[in-house]
XYZ file of C-alpha atoms in Angstrom:
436
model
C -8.987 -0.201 35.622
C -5.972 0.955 33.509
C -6.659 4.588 33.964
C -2.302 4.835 34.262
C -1.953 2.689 30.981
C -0.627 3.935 27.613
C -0.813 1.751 24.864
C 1.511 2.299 21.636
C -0.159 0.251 18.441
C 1.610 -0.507 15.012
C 1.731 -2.934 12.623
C 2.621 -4.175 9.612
C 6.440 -3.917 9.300
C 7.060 -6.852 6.879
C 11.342 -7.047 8.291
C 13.030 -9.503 5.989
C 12.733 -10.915 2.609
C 14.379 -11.443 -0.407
C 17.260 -9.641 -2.360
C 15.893 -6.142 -2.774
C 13.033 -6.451 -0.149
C 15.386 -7.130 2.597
C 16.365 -3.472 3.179
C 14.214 -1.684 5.951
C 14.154 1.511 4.366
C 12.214 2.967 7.497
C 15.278 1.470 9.874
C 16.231 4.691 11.611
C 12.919 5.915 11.913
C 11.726 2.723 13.625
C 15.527 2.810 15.796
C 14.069 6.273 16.786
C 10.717 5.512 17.434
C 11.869 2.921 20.111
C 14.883 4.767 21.519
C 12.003 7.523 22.585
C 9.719 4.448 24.301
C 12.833 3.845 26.155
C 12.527 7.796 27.456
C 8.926 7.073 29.010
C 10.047 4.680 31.580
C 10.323 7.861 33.569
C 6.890 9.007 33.375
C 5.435 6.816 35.907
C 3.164 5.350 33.278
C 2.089 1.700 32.535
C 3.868 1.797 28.972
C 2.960 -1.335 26.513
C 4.224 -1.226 23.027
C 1.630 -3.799 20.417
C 2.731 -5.270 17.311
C -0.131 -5.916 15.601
C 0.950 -9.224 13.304
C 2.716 -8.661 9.750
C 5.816 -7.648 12.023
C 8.376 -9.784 9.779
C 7.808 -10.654 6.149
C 8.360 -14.130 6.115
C 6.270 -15.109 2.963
C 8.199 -12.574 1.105
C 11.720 -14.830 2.378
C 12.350 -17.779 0.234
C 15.595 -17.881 0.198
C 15.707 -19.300 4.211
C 12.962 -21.716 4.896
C 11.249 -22.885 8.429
C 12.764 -21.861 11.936
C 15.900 -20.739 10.302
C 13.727 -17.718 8.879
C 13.528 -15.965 12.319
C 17.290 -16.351 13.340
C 17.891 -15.491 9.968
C 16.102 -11.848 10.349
C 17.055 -11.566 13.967
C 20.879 -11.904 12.930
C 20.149 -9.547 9.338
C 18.712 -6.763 11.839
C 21.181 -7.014 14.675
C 20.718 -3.151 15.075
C 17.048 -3.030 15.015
C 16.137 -6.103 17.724
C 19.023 -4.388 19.619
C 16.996 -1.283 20.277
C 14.018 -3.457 20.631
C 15.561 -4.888 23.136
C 16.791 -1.823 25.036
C 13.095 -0.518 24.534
C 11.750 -3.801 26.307
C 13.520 -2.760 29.278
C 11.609 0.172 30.100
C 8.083 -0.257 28.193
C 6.213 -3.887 27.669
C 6.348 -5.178 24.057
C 3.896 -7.818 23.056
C 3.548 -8.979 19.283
C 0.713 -11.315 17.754
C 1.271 -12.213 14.276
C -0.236 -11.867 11.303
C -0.806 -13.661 8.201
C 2.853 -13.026 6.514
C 4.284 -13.913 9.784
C 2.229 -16.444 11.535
C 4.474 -19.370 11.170
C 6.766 -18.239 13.995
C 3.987 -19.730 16.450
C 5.166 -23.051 14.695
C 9.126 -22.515 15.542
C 10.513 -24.170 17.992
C 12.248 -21.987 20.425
C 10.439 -19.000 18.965
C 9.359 -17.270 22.467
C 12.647 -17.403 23.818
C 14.491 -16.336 21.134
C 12.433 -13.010 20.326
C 12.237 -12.359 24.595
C 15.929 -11.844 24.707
C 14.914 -8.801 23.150
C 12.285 -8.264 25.426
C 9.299 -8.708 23.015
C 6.436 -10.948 24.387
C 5.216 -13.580 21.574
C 1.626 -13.758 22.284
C -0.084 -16.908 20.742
C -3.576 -15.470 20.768
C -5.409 -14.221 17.325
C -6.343 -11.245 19.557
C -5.646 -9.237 22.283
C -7.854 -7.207 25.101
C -6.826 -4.491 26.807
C -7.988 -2.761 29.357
C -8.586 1.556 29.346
C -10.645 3.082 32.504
C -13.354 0.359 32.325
C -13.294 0.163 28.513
C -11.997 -2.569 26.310
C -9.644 -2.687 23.164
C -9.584 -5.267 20.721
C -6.734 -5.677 18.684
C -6.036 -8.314 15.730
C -4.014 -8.120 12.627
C -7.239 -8.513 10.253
C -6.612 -11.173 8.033
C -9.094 -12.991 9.622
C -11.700 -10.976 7.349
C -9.745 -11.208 4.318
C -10.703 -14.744 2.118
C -7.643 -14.546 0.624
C -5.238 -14.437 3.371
C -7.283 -16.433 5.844
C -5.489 -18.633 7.966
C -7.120 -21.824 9.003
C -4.196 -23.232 11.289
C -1.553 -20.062 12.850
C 1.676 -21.763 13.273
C 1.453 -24.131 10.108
C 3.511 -23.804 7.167
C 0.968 -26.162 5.623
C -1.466 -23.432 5.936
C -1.006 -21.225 2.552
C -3.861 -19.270 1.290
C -4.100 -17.340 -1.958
C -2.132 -14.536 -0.534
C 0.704 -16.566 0.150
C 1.146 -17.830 -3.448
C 0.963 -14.049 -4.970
C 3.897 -13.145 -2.248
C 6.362 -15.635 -2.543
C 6.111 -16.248 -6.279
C 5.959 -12.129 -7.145
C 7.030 -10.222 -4.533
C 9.531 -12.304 -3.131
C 10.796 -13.031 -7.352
C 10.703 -9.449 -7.735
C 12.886 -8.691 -4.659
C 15.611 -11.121 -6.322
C 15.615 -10.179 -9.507
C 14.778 -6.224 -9.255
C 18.583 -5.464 -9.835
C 18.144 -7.021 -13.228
C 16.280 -4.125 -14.874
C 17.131 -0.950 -16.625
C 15.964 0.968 -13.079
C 15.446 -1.524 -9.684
C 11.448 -0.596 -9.816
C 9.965 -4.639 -9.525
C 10.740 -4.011 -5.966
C 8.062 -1.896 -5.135
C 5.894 -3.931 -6.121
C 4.250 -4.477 -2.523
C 4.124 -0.520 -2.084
C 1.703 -0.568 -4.382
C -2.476 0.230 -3.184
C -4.513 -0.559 -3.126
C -3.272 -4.724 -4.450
C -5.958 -4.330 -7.597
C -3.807 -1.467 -8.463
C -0.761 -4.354 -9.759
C -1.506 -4.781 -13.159
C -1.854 -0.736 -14.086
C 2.057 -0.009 -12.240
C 3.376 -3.122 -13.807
C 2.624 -0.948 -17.412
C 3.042 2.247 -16.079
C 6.627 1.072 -14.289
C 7.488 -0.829 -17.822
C 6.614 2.520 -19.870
C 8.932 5.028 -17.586
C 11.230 2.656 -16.625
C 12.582 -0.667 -18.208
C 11.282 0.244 -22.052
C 14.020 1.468 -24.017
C 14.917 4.634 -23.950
C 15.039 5.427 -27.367
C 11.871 3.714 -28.123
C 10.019 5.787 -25.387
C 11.474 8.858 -27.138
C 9.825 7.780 -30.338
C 6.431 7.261 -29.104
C 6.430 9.845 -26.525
C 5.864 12.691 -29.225
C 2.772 10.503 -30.919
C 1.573 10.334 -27.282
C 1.338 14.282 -26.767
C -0.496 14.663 -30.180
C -2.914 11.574 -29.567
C -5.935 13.532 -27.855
C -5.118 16.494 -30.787
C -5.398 13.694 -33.417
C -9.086 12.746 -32.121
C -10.222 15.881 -32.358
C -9.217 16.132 -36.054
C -10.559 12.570 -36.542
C -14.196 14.099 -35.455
C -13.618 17.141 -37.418
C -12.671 14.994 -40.526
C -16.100 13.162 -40.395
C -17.781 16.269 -40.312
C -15.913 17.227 -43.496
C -17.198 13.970 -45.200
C -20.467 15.284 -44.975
C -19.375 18.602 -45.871
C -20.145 20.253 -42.466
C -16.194 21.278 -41.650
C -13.106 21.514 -42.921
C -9.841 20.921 -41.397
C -7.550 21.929 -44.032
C -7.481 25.405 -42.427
C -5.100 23.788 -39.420
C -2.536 22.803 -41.772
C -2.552 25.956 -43.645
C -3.043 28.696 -40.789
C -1.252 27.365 -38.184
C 1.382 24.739 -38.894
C 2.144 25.604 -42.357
C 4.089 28.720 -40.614
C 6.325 26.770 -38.565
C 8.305 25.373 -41.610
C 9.722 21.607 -41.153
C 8.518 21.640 -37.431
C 5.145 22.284 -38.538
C 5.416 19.531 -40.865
C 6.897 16.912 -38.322
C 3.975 17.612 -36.568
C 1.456 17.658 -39.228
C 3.119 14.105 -39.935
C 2.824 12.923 -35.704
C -0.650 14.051 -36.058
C -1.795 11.552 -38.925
C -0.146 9.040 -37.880
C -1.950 9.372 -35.373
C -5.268 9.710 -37.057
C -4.227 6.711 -38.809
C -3.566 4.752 -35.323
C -7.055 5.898 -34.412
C -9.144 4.818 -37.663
C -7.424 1.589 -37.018
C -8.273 1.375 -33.208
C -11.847 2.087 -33.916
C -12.047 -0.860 -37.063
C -10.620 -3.006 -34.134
C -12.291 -1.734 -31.081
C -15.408 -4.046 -30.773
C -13.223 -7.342 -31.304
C -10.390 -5.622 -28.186
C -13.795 -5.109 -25.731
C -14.870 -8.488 -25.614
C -10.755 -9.376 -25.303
C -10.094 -6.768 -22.436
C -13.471 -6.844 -20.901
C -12.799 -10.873 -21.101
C -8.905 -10.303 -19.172
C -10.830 -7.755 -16.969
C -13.124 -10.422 -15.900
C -10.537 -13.402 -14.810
C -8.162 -10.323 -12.918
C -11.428 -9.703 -10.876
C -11.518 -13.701 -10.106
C -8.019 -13.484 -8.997
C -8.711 -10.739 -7.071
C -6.256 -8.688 -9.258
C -9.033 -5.886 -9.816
C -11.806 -4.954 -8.813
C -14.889 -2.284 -9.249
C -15.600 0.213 -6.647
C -18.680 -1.954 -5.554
C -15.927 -5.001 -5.082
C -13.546 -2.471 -3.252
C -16.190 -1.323 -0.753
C -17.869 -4.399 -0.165
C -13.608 -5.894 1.167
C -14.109 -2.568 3.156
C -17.270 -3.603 4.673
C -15.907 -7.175 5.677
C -13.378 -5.225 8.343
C -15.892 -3.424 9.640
C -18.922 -6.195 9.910
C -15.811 -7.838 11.850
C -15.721 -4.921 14.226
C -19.198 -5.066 14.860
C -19.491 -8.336 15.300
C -17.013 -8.356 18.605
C -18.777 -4.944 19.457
C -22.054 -6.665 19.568
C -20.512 -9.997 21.527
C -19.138 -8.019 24.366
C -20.542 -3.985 24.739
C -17.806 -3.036 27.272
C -15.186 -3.220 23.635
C -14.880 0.533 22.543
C -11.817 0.150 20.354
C -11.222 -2.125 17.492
C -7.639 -2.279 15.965
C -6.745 -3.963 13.099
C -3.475 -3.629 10.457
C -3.199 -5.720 7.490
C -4.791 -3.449 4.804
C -1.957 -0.846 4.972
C -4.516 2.514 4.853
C -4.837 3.504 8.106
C -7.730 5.469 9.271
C -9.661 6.397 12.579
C -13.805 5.833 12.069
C -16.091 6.294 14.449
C -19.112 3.899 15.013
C -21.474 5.063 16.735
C -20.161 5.390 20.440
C -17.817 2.842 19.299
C -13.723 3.410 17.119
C -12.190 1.202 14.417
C -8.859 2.130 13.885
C -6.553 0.888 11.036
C -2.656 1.164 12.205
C -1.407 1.079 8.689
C 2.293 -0.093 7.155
C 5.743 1.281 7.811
C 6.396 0.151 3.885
C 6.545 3.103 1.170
C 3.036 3.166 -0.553
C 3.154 3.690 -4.292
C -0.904 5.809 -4.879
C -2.617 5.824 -8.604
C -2.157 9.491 -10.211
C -3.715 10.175 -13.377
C -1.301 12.063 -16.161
C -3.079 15.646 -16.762
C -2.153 14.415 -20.615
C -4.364 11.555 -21.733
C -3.164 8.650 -22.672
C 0.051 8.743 -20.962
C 0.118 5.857 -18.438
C -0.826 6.811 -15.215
C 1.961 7.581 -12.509
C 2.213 5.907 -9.159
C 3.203 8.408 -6.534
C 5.539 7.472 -3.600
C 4.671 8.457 0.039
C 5.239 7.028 3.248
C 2.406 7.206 6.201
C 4.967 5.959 9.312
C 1.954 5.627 11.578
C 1.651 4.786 15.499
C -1.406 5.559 17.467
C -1.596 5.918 21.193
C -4.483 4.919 23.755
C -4.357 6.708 27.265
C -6.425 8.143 29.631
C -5.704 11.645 30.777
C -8.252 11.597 34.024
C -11.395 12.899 31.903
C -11.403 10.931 28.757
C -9.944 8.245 26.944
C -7.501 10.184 24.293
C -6.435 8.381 20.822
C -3.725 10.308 19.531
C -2.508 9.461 15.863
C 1.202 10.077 15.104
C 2.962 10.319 11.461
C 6.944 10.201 11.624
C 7.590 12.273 8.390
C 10.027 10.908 5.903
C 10.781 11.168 1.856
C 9.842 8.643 -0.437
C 13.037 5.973 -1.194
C 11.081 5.815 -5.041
C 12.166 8.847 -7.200
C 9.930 9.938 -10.064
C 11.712 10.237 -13.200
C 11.466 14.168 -15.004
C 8.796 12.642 -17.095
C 6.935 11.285 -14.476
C 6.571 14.932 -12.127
C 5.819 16.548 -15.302
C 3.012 14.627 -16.563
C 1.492 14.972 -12.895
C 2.522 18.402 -12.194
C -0.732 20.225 -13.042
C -2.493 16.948 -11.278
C -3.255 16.796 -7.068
C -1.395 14.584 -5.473
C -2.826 11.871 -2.962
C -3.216 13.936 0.282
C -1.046 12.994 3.522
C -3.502 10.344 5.848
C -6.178 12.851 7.126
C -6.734 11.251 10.441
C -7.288 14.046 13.680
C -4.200 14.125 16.171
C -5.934 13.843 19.084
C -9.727 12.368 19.669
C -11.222 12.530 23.119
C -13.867 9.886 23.318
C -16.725 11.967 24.977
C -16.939 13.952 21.293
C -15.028 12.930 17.680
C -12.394 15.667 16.553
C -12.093 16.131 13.118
């Protein structure tokens, strides 16, 4: 049973959404990607192309409300449903939704209007699919997510958490992005993992919207800060007569004329910033660990126990429907945006990822420069077949360069720093042994 099928998986494309987030930066990659499913109608192959939910971003598009939205994005993207639809004539194209999209199962009219472009509206939460005798299970993955939950698919009455953070920032960030000294608000979905927010929001004001001239100023003060702590240590040891620091001054800056004095002058200040900071430091814990503690509530940040234990949730989910019915072998799920391939015992849990830019946490190799977000995109499709033997996964990544460009500042303070590797998932995995 569906030894001849071939099953193409993505998800998570968020189309449409307000000012700056309606423009589909991965638009001719995604044109291309479905102009070469047209090509396989040739190979004699049972071809089905899944959507796995999140395929428009309708929480992020306040500016239309209710049915509208859908002709609204269907009409914006003329170009993309058009080679949709020329895709749907040679390969099948089913879509379930997700939670950003989920209210199109409560527009009227909704399965006719997206099958005149040849993409099937299923209504289920999940779908099953069949691969020589073995199942697939494939969901968006909200379902294991409290704050995106969705209670009632279809109802616009039905707004978790999630859907309050997305319409009043991302969707408010989108509109007024353009206002800034550089249009950075708009990334603000790119950014992971979610706890990540309140770190890129300061790193994004530092490099970008503070004033130029003021980031000049304290940029200096910032290069000198982790010099300035070493001289505050030294200068306690001098109190007790156990070092002396004068020797810096004198040896080596005293040469360098009015630079060495400018610098001499960064440095104290400095040291002064620092006595300060330490006089204050107990009264700031209990403040930040205080703010630290209501982000967590909101789900804003969390530890690595907290980020491990939302990991675990999507994969007790996958063994839950593993256990319910043994003849599953695949789980697929989107929603998180970091695709991976895991194997489970004899079973897989794949994550299909986002087409979205993703913004990734790099430290600066200069402490305490704000850390720097670095732009990637992971343009991910995997692809279920069976080649006669086995049952192949294959994992594809449609290269492209980031739309975000890091300022000179920005690639200097991470130059001597790794950057977040490209998605290490294998390009092929037979089923009878794990590659990679």
């Amino acid at each position: 049973m569906g030894e001849k099928k071939k099953y193409y998986i993505i998800s998570d494309l968020h189309i449409g959404g307000d000012g700056e987030l309606e423009d589909v930066t991965f638009k001719s990659e995604l044109i291309g990607f479905l102009n070469s499913l047209s090509e396989t109608g040739d190979s004699g192959e049972d071809v089905e192309l899944i959507i796995a939910g999140d395929f428009f971003g309708f929480w992020e598009l306040s500016t239309v409300e209710g049915p509208v939205q859908l002709d609204f994005v269907l009409d914006k993207y003329a170009d993309v449903f058009h080679a949709f639809r020329k895709a749907g004539e040679s390969v099948r194209i089913t879509y379930i939704v997700g939670n950003h999209d989920h209210t199109v199962l409560g527009y009227p009219g909704s399965k006719e209007k997206l099958g005149e472009y040849n993409i099937f509206l299923d209504e289920n939460q999940h779908l099953i699919r069949e691969i020589a005798d073995e199942k697939i299970w494939i969901e968006h993955g909200h379902q294991h997510d409290k704050f995106n939950e969705i209670e009632v698919p279809g109802s616009e009455l039905c707004r978790p958490a999630g859907f309050y953070i997305t319409r009043y920032l991302l969707s408010l960030a989108g509109l007024i992005s353009r206002m800034g000294r550089k249009n950075w608000l708009v990334n603000v979905r790119c950014v992971q993992p979610l706890n990540a927010l309140p770190r890129w929001m300061f790193s994004s004001y530092f490099y970008l919207e503070m004033h130029p001239l003021l980031r000049l100023a304290i940029v200096p003060f910032l290069f000198f800060f982790a010099v300035s702590i070493v001289l505050f240590m030294l200068g306690i040891l001098d109190i007790f007569g156990l070092n002396s620091v004068q020797y810096l001054y004198e040896d080596f800056l005293k040469p360098f004329g009015v630079v060495g004095s400018v610098v001499d002058t960064i440095i104290g200040i400095d040291v002064l910033i620092l006595i300060i900071f330490v006089v204050v430091s107990i009264p700031l814990f209990i403040v930040f660990r205080d703010i630290k503690s209501a982000l967590k509530r909101y789900g804003l940040v969390y530890e690595k126990k907290e980020k491990a234990e939302k990991e675990r949730a999507y994969l007790e989910g996958a063994r839950k429907v593993f256990e319910s019915d043994r003849s599953v072998k695949f789980f697929i799920f989107g929603h998180t945006h970091n695709p991976f391939l895991l194997k489970d015992g004899d079973r897989y849990v794949i994550n299909t990822g986002t087409w979205l830019e993703r913004l990734e946490r790099v430290k600066s190799f200069i402490w305490p420069f704000p850390a720097i977000f670095y732009p990637r995109y992971d343009l991910n499709y995997f692809v279920i077949s069976y080649d006669g033997k086995d049952t192949v996964i294959e994992y594809h990544r449609i290269d492209k360069i980031p739309s975000t460009k890091l300022t000179l500042l920005q690639r200097f303070l991470i130059s001597l720093r790794k950057k977040p590797p490209a998605v290490e998932i294998p390009s092929i995995t037979r089923t009878s042994g794990f590659d990679g």
